mmCIF file of C-alpha atoms in Angstrom:
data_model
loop_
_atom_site.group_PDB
_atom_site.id
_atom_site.type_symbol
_atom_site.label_atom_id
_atom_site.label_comp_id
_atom_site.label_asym_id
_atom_site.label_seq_id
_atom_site.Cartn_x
_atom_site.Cartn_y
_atom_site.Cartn_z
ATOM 1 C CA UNK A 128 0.000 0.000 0.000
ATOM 2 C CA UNK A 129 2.691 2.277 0.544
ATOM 3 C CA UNK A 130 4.105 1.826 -2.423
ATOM 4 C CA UNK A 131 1.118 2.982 -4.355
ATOM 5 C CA UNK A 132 1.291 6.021 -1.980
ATOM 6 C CA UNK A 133 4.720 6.848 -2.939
ATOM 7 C CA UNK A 134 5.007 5.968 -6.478
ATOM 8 C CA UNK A 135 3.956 9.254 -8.028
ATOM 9 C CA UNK A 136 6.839 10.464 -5.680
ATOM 10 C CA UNK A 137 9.705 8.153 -6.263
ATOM 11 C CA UNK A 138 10.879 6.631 -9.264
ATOM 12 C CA UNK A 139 11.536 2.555 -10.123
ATOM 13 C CA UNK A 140 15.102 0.965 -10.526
ATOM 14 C CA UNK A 141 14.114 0.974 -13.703
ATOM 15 C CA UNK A 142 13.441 4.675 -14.280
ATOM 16 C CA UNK A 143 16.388 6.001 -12.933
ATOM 17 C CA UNK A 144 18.475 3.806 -14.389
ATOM 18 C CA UNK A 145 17.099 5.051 -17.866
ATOM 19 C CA UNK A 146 17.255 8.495 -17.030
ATOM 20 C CA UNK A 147 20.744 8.366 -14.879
ATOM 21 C CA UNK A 148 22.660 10.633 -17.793
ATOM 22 C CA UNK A 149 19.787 12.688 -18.328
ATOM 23 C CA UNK A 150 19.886 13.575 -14.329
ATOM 24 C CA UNK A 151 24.236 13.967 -14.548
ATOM 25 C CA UNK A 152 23.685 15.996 -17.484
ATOM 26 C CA UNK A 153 21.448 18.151 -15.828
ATOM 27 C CA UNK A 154 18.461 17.514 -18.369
ATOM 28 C CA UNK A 155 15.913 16.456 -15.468
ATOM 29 C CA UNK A 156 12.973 19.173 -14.154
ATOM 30 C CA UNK A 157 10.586 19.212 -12.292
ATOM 31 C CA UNK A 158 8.751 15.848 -11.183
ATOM 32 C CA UNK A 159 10.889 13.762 -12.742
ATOM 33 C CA UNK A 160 14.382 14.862 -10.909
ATOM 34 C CA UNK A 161 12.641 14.880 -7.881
ATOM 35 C CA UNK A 162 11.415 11.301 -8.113
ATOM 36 C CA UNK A 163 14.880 10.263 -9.449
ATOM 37 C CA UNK A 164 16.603 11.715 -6.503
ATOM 38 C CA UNK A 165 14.047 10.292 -3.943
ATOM 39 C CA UNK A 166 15.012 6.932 -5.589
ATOM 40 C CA UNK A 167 18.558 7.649 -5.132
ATOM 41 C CA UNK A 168 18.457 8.608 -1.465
ATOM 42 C CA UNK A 169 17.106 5.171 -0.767
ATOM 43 C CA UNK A 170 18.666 2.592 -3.355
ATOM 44 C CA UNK A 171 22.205 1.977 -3.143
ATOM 45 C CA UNK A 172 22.437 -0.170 -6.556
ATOM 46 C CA UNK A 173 21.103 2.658 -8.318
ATOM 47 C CA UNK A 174 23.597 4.892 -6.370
ATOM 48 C CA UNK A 175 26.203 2.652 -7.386
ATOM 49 C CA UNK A 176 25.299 2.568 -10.665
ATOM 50 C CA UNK A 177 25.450 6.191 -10.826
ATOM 51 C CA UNK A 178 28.804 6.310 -9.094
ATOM 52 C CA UNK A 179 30.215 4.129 -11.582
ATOM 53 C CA UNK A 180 28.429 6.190 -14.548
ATOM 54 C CA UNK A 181 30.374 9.031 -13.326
ATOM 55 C CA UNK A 182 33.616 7.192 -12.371
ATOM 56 C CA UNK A 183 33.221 6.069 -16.395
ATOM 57 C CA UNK A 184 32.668 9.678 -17.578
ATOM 58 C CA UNK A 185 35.395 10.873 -15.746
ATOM 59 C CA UNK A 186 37.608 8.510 -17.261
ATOM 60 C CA UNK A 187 37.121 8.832 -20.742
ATOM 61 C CA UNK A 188 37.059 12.607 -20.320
ATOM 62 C CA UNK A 189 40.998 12.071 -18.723
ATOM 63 C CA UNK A 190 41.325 9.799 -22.234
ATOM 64 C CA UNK A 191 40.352 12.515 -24.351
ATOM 65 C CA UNK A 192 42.663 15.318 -22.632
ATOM 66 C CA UNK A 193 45.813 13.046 -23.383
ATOM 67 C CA UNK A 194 44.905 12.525 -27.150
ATOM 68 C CA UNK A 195 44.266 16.526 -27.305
ATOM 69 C CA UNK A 196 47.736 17.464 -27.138
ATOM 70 C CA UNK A 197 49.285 19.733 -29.576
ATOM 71 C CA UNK A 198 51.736 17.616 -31.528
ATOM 72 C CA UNK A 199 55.510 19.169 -31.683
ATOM 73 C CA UNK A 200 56.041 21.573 -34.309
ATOM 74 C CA UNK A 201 58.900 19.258 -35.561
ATOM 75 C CA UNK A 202 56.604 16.785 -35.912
ATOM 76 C CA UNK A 203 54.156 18.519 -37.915
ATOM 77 C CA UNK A 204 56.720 19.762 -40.302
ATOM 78 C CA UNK A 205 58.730 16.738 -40.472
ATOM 79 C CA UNK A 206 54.618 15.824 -41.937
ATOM 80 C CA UNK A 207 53.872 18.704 -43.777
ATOM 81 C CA UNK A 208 57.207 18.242 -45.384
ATOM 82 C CA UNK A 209 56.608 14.612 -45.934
ATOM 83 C CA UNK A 210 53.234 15.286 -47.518
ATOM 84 C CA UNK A 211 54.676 17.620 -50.066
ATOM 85 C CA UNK A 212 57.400 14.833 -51.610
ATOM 86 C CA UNK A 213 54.472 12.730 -51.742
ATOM 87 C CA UNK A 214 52.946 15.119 -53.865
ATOM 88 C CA UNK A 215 56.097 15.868 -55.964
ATOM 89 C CA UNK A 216 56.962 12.521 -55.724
ATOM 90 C CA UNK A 217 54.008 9.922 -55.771
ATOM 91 C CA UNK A 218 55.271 6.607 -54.179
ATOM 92 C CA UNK A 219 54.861 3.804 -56.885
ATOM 93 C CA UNK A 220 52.240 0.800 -56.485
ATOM 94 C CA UNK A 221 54.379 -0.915 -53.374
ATOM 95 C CA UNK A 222 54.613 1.684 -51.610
#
């Protein structure tokens, strides 16, 4: 009985889980984040879940910051440089 009480109020496993990067992303108003956050005050596998979401997102954001690096100007015009032979110069068939 409670539960049919408190349903309008909190969401299922199932909702938050479906709406967890919605609610990190900020996307959630109203009704919805509030029931989402109920659900996550009282369900620690949902919490978990969302730890882990954000744990993930962290990580691949590090990921992306290492590959984002400038690349040494020798190394771009050691490139640029090869790139124009290659144009003067087209390699035959093998390579």
């Amino acid at each position: 009985m409670l539960s049919l009480v408190l349903k309008p109020w909190i969401a299922t496993c199932g909702e938050t889980r479906a709406r967890l990067s919605a609610y990190l992303d900020g996307e959630l108003e109203g009704r919805s984040l509030v029931r989402v956050r109920r659900h996550l005050a009282r369900c620690k596998r949902c919490r978990a879940l969302l730890d882990a979401l954000v744990r993930t997102i962290e990580h691949v954001r590090s990921l992306g910051l290492a590959e984002t690096r400038a690349a040494e100007p020798a190394t771009v015009r050691a490139i640029l440089e090869r790139i124009e032979r290659e144009r003067e110069h087209p390699p035959g068939p093998t390579g």
